mmCIF file of C-alpha atoms in Angstrom:
data_model
loop_
_atom_site.group_PDB
_atom_site.id
_atom_site.type_symbol
_atom_site.label_atom_id
_atom_site.label_comp_id
_atom_site.label_asym_id
_atom_site.label_seq_id
_atom_site.Cartn_x
_atom_site.Cartn_y
_atom_site.Cartn_z
ATOM 1 C CA UNK G 518 98.085 131.745 88.858
ATOM 2 C CA UNK G 519 100.059 128.761 89.008
ATOM 3 C CA UNK G 520 99.825 126.078 91.472
ATOM 4 C CA UNK G 521 102.027 123.056 92.916
ATOM 5 C CA UNK G 522 100.424 120.985 95.714
ATOM 6 C CA UNK G 523 102.879 118.847 96.965
ATOM 7 C CA UNK G 524 100.213 116.372 98.767
ATOM 8 C CA UNK G 525 96.838 114.761 98.401
ATOM 9 C CA UNK G 526 94.953 111.558 99.251
ATOM 10 C CA UNK G 527 92.387 111.705 96.318
ATOM 11 C CA UNK G 528 94.316 108.694 94.534
ATOM 12 C CA UNK G 529 93.788 106.826 97.856
ATOM 13 C CA UNK G 530 90.035 107.216 97.416
ATOM 14 C CA UNK G 531 90.129 106.370 93.959
ATOM 15 C CA UNK G 532 91.360 102.989 94.312
ATOM 16 C CA UNK G 533 89.744 102.225 97.867
ATOM 17 C CA UNK G 534 86.028 103.759 96.815
ATOM 18 C CA UNK G 535 83.794 101.113 94.969
ATOM 19 C CA UNK G 536 81.402 103.253 93.033
ATOM 20 C CA UNK G 537 83.827 104.595 90.252
ATOM 21 C CA UNK G 538 85.368 107.578 92.367
ATOM 22 C CA UNK G 539 87.953 109.129 90.264
ATOM 23 C CA UNK G 540 91.508 110.749 91.082
ATOM 24 C CA UNK G 541 89.896 113.611 89.718
ATOM 25 C CA UNK G 542 87.152 113.925 91.691
ATOM 26 C CA UNK G 543 86.049 115.526 95.693
ATOM 27 C CA UNK G 544 88.505 117.733 96.048
ATOM 28 C CA UNK G 545 90.984 117.863 93.606
ATOM 29 C CA UNK G 546 88.930 119.012 90.472
ATOM 30 C CA UNK G 547 90.192 119.102 86.961
ATOM 31 C CA UNK G 548 88.030 122.147 85.828
ATOM 32 C CA UNK G 549 90.076 124.848 87.858
ATOM 33 C CA UNK G 550 91.328 127.713 85.552
ATOM 34 C CA UNK G 551 94.697 127.980 86.321
ATOM 35 C CA UNK G 552 97.472 128.897 84.301
ATOM 36 C CA UNK G 553 99.572 125.943 85.315
ATOM 37 C CA UNK G 554 98.441 123.222 87.623
ATOM 38 C CA UNK G 555 100.670 120.270 89.504
ATOM 39 C CA UNK G 556 99.231 117.837 91.920
ATOM 40 C CA UNK G 557 101.300 115.326 93.573
ATOM 41 C CA UNK G 558 99.051 112.292 94.383
ATOM 42 C CA UNK G 559 100.162 110.110 97.028
ATOM 43 C CA UNK G 560 99.360 106.468 97.256
ATOM 44 C CA UNK G 561 98.662 106.154 101.195
ATOM 45 C CA UNK G 562 99.285 103.130 102.901
ATOM 46 C CA UNK G 563 97.455 102.738 106.144
ATOM 47 C CA UNK G 564 99.523 101.448 109.408
ATOM 48 C CA UNK G 565 96.696 98.319 109.882
ATOM 49 C CA UNK G 566 97.614 96.843 106.504
ATOM 50 C CA UNK G 567 99.486 93.647 106.492
ATOM 51 C CA UNK G 568 102.614 93.877 103.725
ATOM 52 C CA UNK G 569 100.781 91.805 101.677
ATOM 53 C CA UNK G 570 97.373 94.285 101.253
ATOM 54 C CA UNK G 571 99.751 97.491 101.299
ATOM 55 C CA UNK G 572 101.482 96.090 98.445
ATOM 56 C CA UNK G 573 98.215 95.419 96.550
ATOM 57 C CA UNK G 574 96.756 98.733 97.068
ATOM 58 C CA UNK G 575 100.161 100.026 95.431
ATOM 59 C CA UNK G 576 99.746 98.363 92.581
ATOM 60 C CA UNK G 577 96.045 99.383 92.319
ATOM 61 C CA UNK G 578 97.278 102.754 92.534
ATOM 62 C CA UNK G 579 100.456 102.354 89.847
ATOM 63 C CA UNK G 580 97.527 101.328 87.485
ATOM 64 C CA UNK G 581 94.532 103.713 88.157
ATOM 65 C CA UNK G 582 97.105 107.247 88.337
ATOM 66 C CA UNK G 583 98.197 107.089 84.906
ATOM 67 C CA UNK G 584 94.669 105.736 83.219
ATOM 68 C CA UNK G 585 93.042 108.673 84.451
ATOM 69 C CA UNK G 586 95.622 111.052 83.699
ATOM 70 C CA UNK G 587 95.339 109.866 80.010
ATOM 71 C CA UNK G 588 91.639 110.082 80.351
ATOM 72 C CA UNK G 589 91.430 113.500 81.435
ATOM 73 C CA UNK G 590 94.325 115.034 79.072
ATOM 74 C CA UNK G 591 96.752 115.436 82.227
ATOM 75 C CA UNK G 592 100.311 114.814 82.118
ATOM 76 C CA UNK G 593 102.029 112.445 84.218
ATOM 77 C CA UNK G 594 105.551 113.684 85.454
ATOM 78 C CA UNK G 595 108.397 110.917 84.602
ATOM 79 C CA UNK G 596 111.085 113.061 85.018
ATOM 80 C CA UNK G 597 111.179 116.450 87.027
ATOM 81 C CA UNK G 598 112.720 118.162 84.166
ATOM 82 C CA UNK G 599 109.215 118.088 82.273
ATOM 83 C CA UNK G 600 107.654 120.146 85.042
ATOM 84 C CA UNK G 601 108.227 123.238 83.054
ATOM 85 C CA UNK G 602 108.750 122.079 79.953
ATOM 86 C CA UNK G 603 105.424 120.391 79.761
ATOM 87 C CA UNK G 604 102.924 121.815 77.103
ATOM 88 C CA UNK G 605 99.670 120.705 78.937
ATOM 89 C CA UNK G 606 98.839 123.282 81.886
ATOM 90 C CA UNK G 607 97.652 120.324 84.337
ATOM 91 C CA UNK G 608 100.270 117.768 85.405
ATOM 92 C CA UNK G 609 100.561 115.159 87.604
ATOM 93 C CA UNK G 610 103.165 113.227 90.047
ATOM 94 C CA UNK G 611 102.858 109.880 91.895
ATOM 95 C CA UNK G 612 104.085 110.018 95.647
ATOM 96 C CA UNK G 613 103.991 107.511 98.198
ATOM 97 C CA UNK G 614 102.733 108.092 102.104
ATOM 98 C CA UNK G 615 104.257 105.178 104.163
ATOM 99 C CA UNK G 616 107.318 103.034 103.379
ATOM 100 C CA UNK G 617 105.802 100.343 105.349
ATOM 101 C CA UNK G 618 105.442 98.505 102.067
ATOM 102 C CA UNK G 619 109.005 98.053 101.373
ATOM 103 C CA UNK G 620 109.190 95.637 104.358
ATOM 104 C CA UNK G 621 113.108 95.805 104.937
ATOM 105 C CA UNK G 622 113.437 94.608 100.997
ATOM 106 C CA UNK G 623 116.306 97.133 99.924
ATOM 107 C CA UNK G 624 115.573 96.100 96.244
ATOM 108 C CA UNK G 625 111.822 96.994 96.341
ATOM 109 C CA UNK G 626 112.897 100.715 96.864
ATOM 110 C CA UNK G 627 114.226 100.149 93.004
ATOM 111 C CA UNK G 628 110.768 98.964 92.353
ATOM 112 C CA UNK G 629 109.455 102.051 93.506
ATOM 113 C CA UNK G 630 111.364 104.238 91.473
ATOM 114 C CA UNK G 631 110.747 102.431 88.287
ATOM 115 C CA UNK G 632 107.048 102.637 89.081
ATOM 116 C CA UNK G 633 107.571 106.230 88.876
ATOM 117 C CA UNK G 634 107.101 107.238 92.331
ATOM 118 C CA UNK G 635 109.073 110.609 92.898
ATOM 119 C CA UNK G 636 108.911 111.375 96.646
ATOM 120 C CA UNK G 637 108.578 108.932 99.736
ATOM 121 C CA UNK G 638 106.911 109.891 102.986
ATOM 122 C CA UNK G 639 109.141 107.657 105.266
ATOM 123 C CA UNK G 640 106.217 106.663 107.766
ATOM 124 C CA UNK G 641 102.607 107.137 108.439
ATOM 125 C CA UNK G 642 101.728 107.908 112.312
ATOM 126 C CA UNK G 643 103.214 104.426 113.611
ATOM 127 C CA UNK G 644 106.245 102.321 113.672
ATOM 128 C CA UNK G 645 107.783 100.864 110.286
ATOM 129 C CA UNK G 646 110.552 99.411 108.983
ATOM 130 C CA UNK G 647 112.261 102.575 108.593
ATOM 131 C CA UNK G 648 111.466 104.296 111.686
ATOM 132 C CA UNK G 649 108.805 106.060 113.964
ATOM 133 C CA UNK G 650 106.014 108.130 113.246
ATOM 134 C CA UNK G 651 104.998 111.233 115.088
ATOM 135 C CA UNK G 652 101.943 109.539 117.108
ATOM 136 C CA UNK G 653 104.047 106.331 117.793
ATOM 137 C CA UNK G 654 104.178 105.707 121.841
ATOM 138 C CA UNK G 655 107.657 104.915 122.484
ATOM 139 C CA UNK G 656 110.018 106.375 119.475
ATOM 140 C CA UNK G 657 113.315 105.174 119.076
ATOM 141 C CA UNK G 658 114.224 106.960 115.859
ATOM 142 C CA UNK G 659 115.618 105.194 112.444
ATOM 143 C CA UNK G 660 116.213 101.500 112.119
ATOM 144 C CA UNK G 661 119.304 99.956 110.848
ATOM 145 C CA UNK G 662 117.154 98.901 107.906
ATOM 146 C CA UNK G 663 116.365 102.657 107.624
ATOM 147 C CA UNK G 664 119.583 103.795 107.625
ATOM 148 C CA UNK G 665 119.837 101.816 104.176
ATOM 149 C CA UNK G 666 116.884 102.570 103.143
ATOM 150 C CA UNK G 667 117.397 106.459 102.913
ATOM 151 C CA UNK G 668 120.747 106.001 101.056
ATOM 152 C CA UNK G 669 118.960 103.668 98.707
ATOM 153 C CA UNK G 670 115.848 106.308 98.029
ATOM 154 C CA UNK G 671 118.291 109.149 97.268
ATOM 155 C CA UNK G 672 120.284 106.644 95.208
ATOM 156 C CA UNK G 673 117.127 105.648 93.006
ATOM 157 C CA UNK G 674 116.148 109.553 92.874
ATOM 158 C CA UNK G 675 113.228 109.610 95.087
ATOM 159 C CA UNK G 676 112.566 112.721 97.663
ATOM 160 C CA UNK G 677 112.599 111.792 101.074
ATOM 161 C CA UNK G 678 109.395 113.046 102.843
ATOM 162 C CA UNK G 679 109.983 113.563 106.889
ATOM 163 C CA UNK G 680 105.944 114.588 106.882
ATOM 164 C CA UNK G 681 104.908 112.166 109.912
ATOM 165 C CA UNK G 682 108.288 111.680 110.909
ATOM 166 C CA UNK G 683 108.687 111.299 114.528
ATOM 167 C CA UNK G 684 111.806 114.082 115.822
ATOM 168 C CA UNK G 685 114.165 111.075 116.981
ATOM 169 C CA UNK G 686 113.364 110.183 113.111
ATOM 170 C CA UNK G 687 113.719 113.568 111.777
ATOM 171 C CA UNK G 688 117.054 114.138 113.469
ATOM 172 C CA UNK G 689 118.215 110.657 112.425
ATOM 173 C CA UNK G 690 117.590 111.455 108.675
ATOM 174 C CA UNK G 691 119.453 114.417 109.335
ATOM 175 C CA UNK G 692 122.885 112.679 109.881
ATOM 176 C CA UNK G 693 122.392 110.578 106.909
ATOM 177 C CA UNK G 694 120.730 112.078 104.091
ATOM 178 C CA UNK G 695 123.129 113.719 101.496
ATOM 179 C CA UNK G 696 120.582 115.427 99.472
ATOM 180 C CA UNK G 697 118.002 117.756 100.753
ATOM 181 C CA UNK G 698 114.643 116.355 101.936
ATOM 182 C CA UNK G 699 111.195 117.736 102.554
ATOM 183 C CA UNK G 700 108.147 117.853 104.472
ATOM 184 C CA UNK G 701 105.277 117.663 101.882
ATOM 185 C CA UNK G 702 102.443 118.418 104.259
ATOM 186 C CA UNK G 703 103.412 119.875 107.589
ATOM 187 C CA UNK G 704 102.645 123.076 109.409
ATOM 188 C CA UNK G 705 104.726 125.311 112.498
ATOM 189 C CA UNK G 706 104.384 123.588 116.131
ATOM 190 C CA UNK G 707 105.175 127.095 117.118
ATOM 191 C CA UNK G 708 101.465 128.317 115.778
ATOM 192 C CA UNK G 709 99.838 124.944 116.665
ATOM 193 C CA UNK G 710 101.225 122.848 119.074
ATOM 194 C CA UNK G 711 100.698 119.353 117.578
ATOM 195 C CA UNK G 712 103.193 117.040 117.036
ATOM 196 C CA UNK G 713 102.773 116.277 113.228
ATOM 197 C CA UNK G 714 103.768 119.901 112.998
ATOM 198 C CA UNK G 715 107.546 120.897 112.324
ATOM 199 C CA UNK G 716 109.583 122.546 115.395
ATOM 200 C CA UNK G 717 111.580 125.956 114.503
ATOM 201 C CA UNK G 718 114.616 124.257 114.532
ATOM 202 C CA UNK G 719 113.256 121.471 112.041
ATOM 203 C CA UNK G 720 112.164 123.725 109.652
ATOM 204 C CA UNK G 721 115.263 125.964 109.470
ATOM 205 C CA UNK G 722 117.418 122.824 109.004
ATOM 206 C CA UNK G 723 115.204 121.905 106.241
ATOM 207 C CA UNK G 724 115.535 125.236 104.294
ATOM 208 C CA UNK G 725 119.209 125.412 105.048
ATOM 209 C CA UNK G 726 119.492 122.148 103.152
ATOM 210 C CA UNK G 727 117.860 123.314 99.995
ATOM 211 C CA UNK G 728 114.457 121.391 101.007
ATOM 212 C CA UNK G 729 110.896 122.366 100.882
ATOM 213 C CA UNK G 730 107.686 122.744 103.202
ATOM 214 C CA UNK G 731 104.338 122.204 101.960
ATOM 215 C CA UNK G 732 101.419 124.000 104.090
ATOM 216 C CA UNK G 733 98.931 121.342 105.277
ATOM 217 C CA UNK G 734 95.360 122.377 105.365
ATOM 218 C CA UNK G 735 93.971 119.623 108.009
ATOM 219 C CA UNK G 736 92.260 121.767 110.959
ATOM 220 C CA UNK G 737 94.119 120.270 113.550
ATOM 221 C CA UNK G 738 97.260 121.172 111.954
ATOM 222 C CA UNK G 739 96.240 124.692 111.461
ATOM 223 C CA UNK G 740 94.498 125.726 114.751
ATOM 224 C CA UNK G 741 94.907 124.313 118.356
ATOM 225 C CA UNK G 742 90.901 124.552 118.352
ATOM 226 C CA UNK G 743 90.160 122.930 114.984
ATOM 227 C CA UNK G 744 86.728 123.731 114.440
ATOM 228 C CA UNK G 745 88.028 127.299 114.160
ATOM 229 C CA UNK G 746 90.492 126.778 111.786
ATOM 230 C CA UNK G 747 90.065 129.038 108.868
ATOM 231 C CA UNK G 748 91.878 130.132 105.676
ATOM 232 C CA UNK G 749 93.758 133.033 108.016
ATOM 233 C CA UNK G 750 95.247 130.157 109.698
ATOM 234 C CA UNK G 751 97.080 129.111 106.744
ATOM 235 C CA UNK G 752 98.159 132.620 106.434
ATOM 236 C CA UNK G 753 99.518 132.419 109.870
ATOM 237 C CA UNK G 754 101.861 129.387 109.558
ATOM 238 C CA UNK G 755 102.903 130.676 106.109
ATOM 239 C CA UNK G 756 104.071 133.766 107.524
ATOM 240 C CA UNK G 757 105.556 131.861 110.396
ATOM 241 C CA UNK G 758 107.659 129.965 108.187
ATOM 242 C CA UNK G 759 108.578 133.136 106.075
ATOM 243 C CA UNK G 760 109.846 135.098 109.394
ATOM 244 C CA UNK G 761 112.345 131.756 109.789
ATOM 245 C CA UNK G 762 113.698 132.368 106.195
ATOM 246 C CA UNK G 763 111.588 130.566 103.984
ATOM 247 C CA UNK G 764 110.762 132.822 101.379
ATOM 248 C CA UNK G 765 112.457 130.304 98.993
ATOM 249 C CA UNK G 766 111.202 127.076 100.621
ATOM 250 C CA UNK G 767 107.599 127.497 101.684
ATOM 251 C CA UNK G 768 105.445 125.683 99.276
ATOM 252 C CA UNK G 769 101.734 124.356 99.395
ATOM 253 C CA UNK G 770 100.974 120.394 100.572
ATOM 254 C CA UNK G 771 96.896 120.694 101.081
ATOM 255 C CA UNK G 772 96.042 117.304 102.201
ATOM 256 C CA UNK G 773 93.010 117.340 100.275
ATOM 257 C CA UNK G 774 90.777 114.103 100.356
ATOM 258 C CA UNK G 775 93.378 113.210 103.525
ATOM 259 C CA UNK G 776 92.946 115.748 106.089
ATOM 260 C CA UNK G 777 89.566 117.542 107.600
ATOM 261 C CA UNK G 778 89.363 121.130 105.706
ATOM 262 C CA UNK G 779 88.904 124.315 107.478
ATOM 263 C CA UNK G 780 85.313 125.281 107.598
ATOM 264 C CA UNK G 781 85.849 127.894 104.883
ATOM 265 C CA UNK G 782 87.560 125.924 102.303
ATOM 266 C CA UNK G 783 85.322 123.051 100.272
ATOM 267 C CA UNK G 784 88.374 122.105 97.460
ATOM 268 C CA UNK G 785 90.985 123.630 95.399
ATOM 269 C CA UNK G 786 88.629 125.993 94.071
ATOM 270 C CA UNK G 787 89.334 127.835 97.051
ATOM 271 C CA UNK G 788 92.913 128.259 96.309
ATOM 272 C CA UNK G 789 92.175 131.479 94.418
ATOM 273 C CA UNK G 790 90.884 133.033 97.818
ATOM 274 C CA UNK G 791 94.001 131.854 100.063
ATOM 275 C CA UNK G 792 95.955 133.686 97.114
ATOM 276 C CA UNK G 793 93.922 137.001 97.415
ATOM 277 C CA UNK G 794 94.104 136.542 101.184
ATOM 278 C CA UNK G 795 97.932 137.193 100.681
ATOM 279 C CA UNK G 796 97.368 139.956 98.435
ATOM 280 C CA UNK G 797 95.287 141.769 100.857
ATOM 281 C CA UNK G 798 97.888 141.314 103.565
ATOM 282 C CA UNK G 799 100.017 143.458 101.380
ATOM 283 C CA UNK G 800 102.306 140.525 100.434
ATOM 284 C CA UNK G 801 103.892 140.585 96.876
ATOM 285 C CA UNK G 802 103.020 138.787 94.048
ATOM 286 C CA UNK G 803 106.462 137.636 93.335
ATOM 287 C CA UNK G 804 106.464 136.263 96.679
ATOM 288 C CA UNK G 805 102.949 134.242 96.713
ATOM 289 C CA UNK G 806 103.855 132.764 93.482
ATOM 290 C CA UNK G 807 106.587 131.308 95.147
ATOM 291 C CA UNK G 808 104.622 129.592 97.619
ATOM 292 C CA UNK G 809 101.946 128.549 95.156
ATOM 293 C CA UNK G 810 104.319 127.569 92.531
ATOM 294 C CA UNK G 811 107.953 128.594 91.809
ATOM 295 C CA UNK G 812 109.676 127.067 95.054
ATOM 296 C CA UNK G 813 108.218 123.521 94.496
ATOM 297 C CA UNK G 814 109.267 123.921 90.916
ATOM 298 C CA UNK G 815 112.977 125.076 91.753
ATOM 299 C CA UNK G 816 113.217 122.143 94.214
ATOM 300 C CA UNK G 817 112.578 119.401 91.770
ATOM 301 C CA UNK G 818 114.173 121.236 88.606
ATOM 302 C CA UNK G 819 117.534 120.910 90.933
ATOM 303 C CA UNK G 820 117.406 118.090 92.845
ATOM 304 C CA UNK G 821 119.707 115.764 90.602
ATOM 305 C CA UNK G 822 121.877 118.427 89.977
#
């Protein structure tokens, strides 16, 4: 089985916990027996940090991830073309969650690209220099600086991620973006009525533009009664996206070490059980393999073409 997971917060824990926690501890393990395994590691910048604190956190993550990849014999992706060409079966990708640290400085975006950031979630839950998060009280959409930032992110080869974006920001990005954008860890609002999830129209726009969506395992995004969330709910969201034409665009975006997992999932070893559930529901392996790995690989390999 091959796995490509678009989002986890394990790196944030590694750089903020004081007792030697590793990027490859807790819910993201290095000893999983997958034929190929690529994990995107997001450095999450909480909304309540100052710019100085957020940038310091970023710098620590920038040092920590390559160091721990080397220790664990994991290849850190530098170019999207390396994904399928790598001789190692375990790979990592450095991503940013919350563009707050750009702080109206357009030149900082090039710094992010030079720091090997491959995708950037525009906001977290609140408002920043780009625009509004999904939980902002009075969303107004993209800022004037945000319009320039979206263009510069694309110019620098950083993939735009609209997970956490308010509906208004989402549609503003649609008007500006010239390349496909993605939602690394978002589910279907038609299945679970949460503002962090995508509407059918939003999902269709992402699919039509050639973007991808990662299924999020956080219990409140999986089930309207979070305490009842289970592996079956992941399948429900996948099925809904597939019904909207997402066969070539639905992926995994677990939110390991960031979200609250369903009661029957402990860590990435449970991905085998999720895969088998699809098989039990009579999904062809070709479609499951697309969701678990191939759709994400195809997106990134073709992003710069």
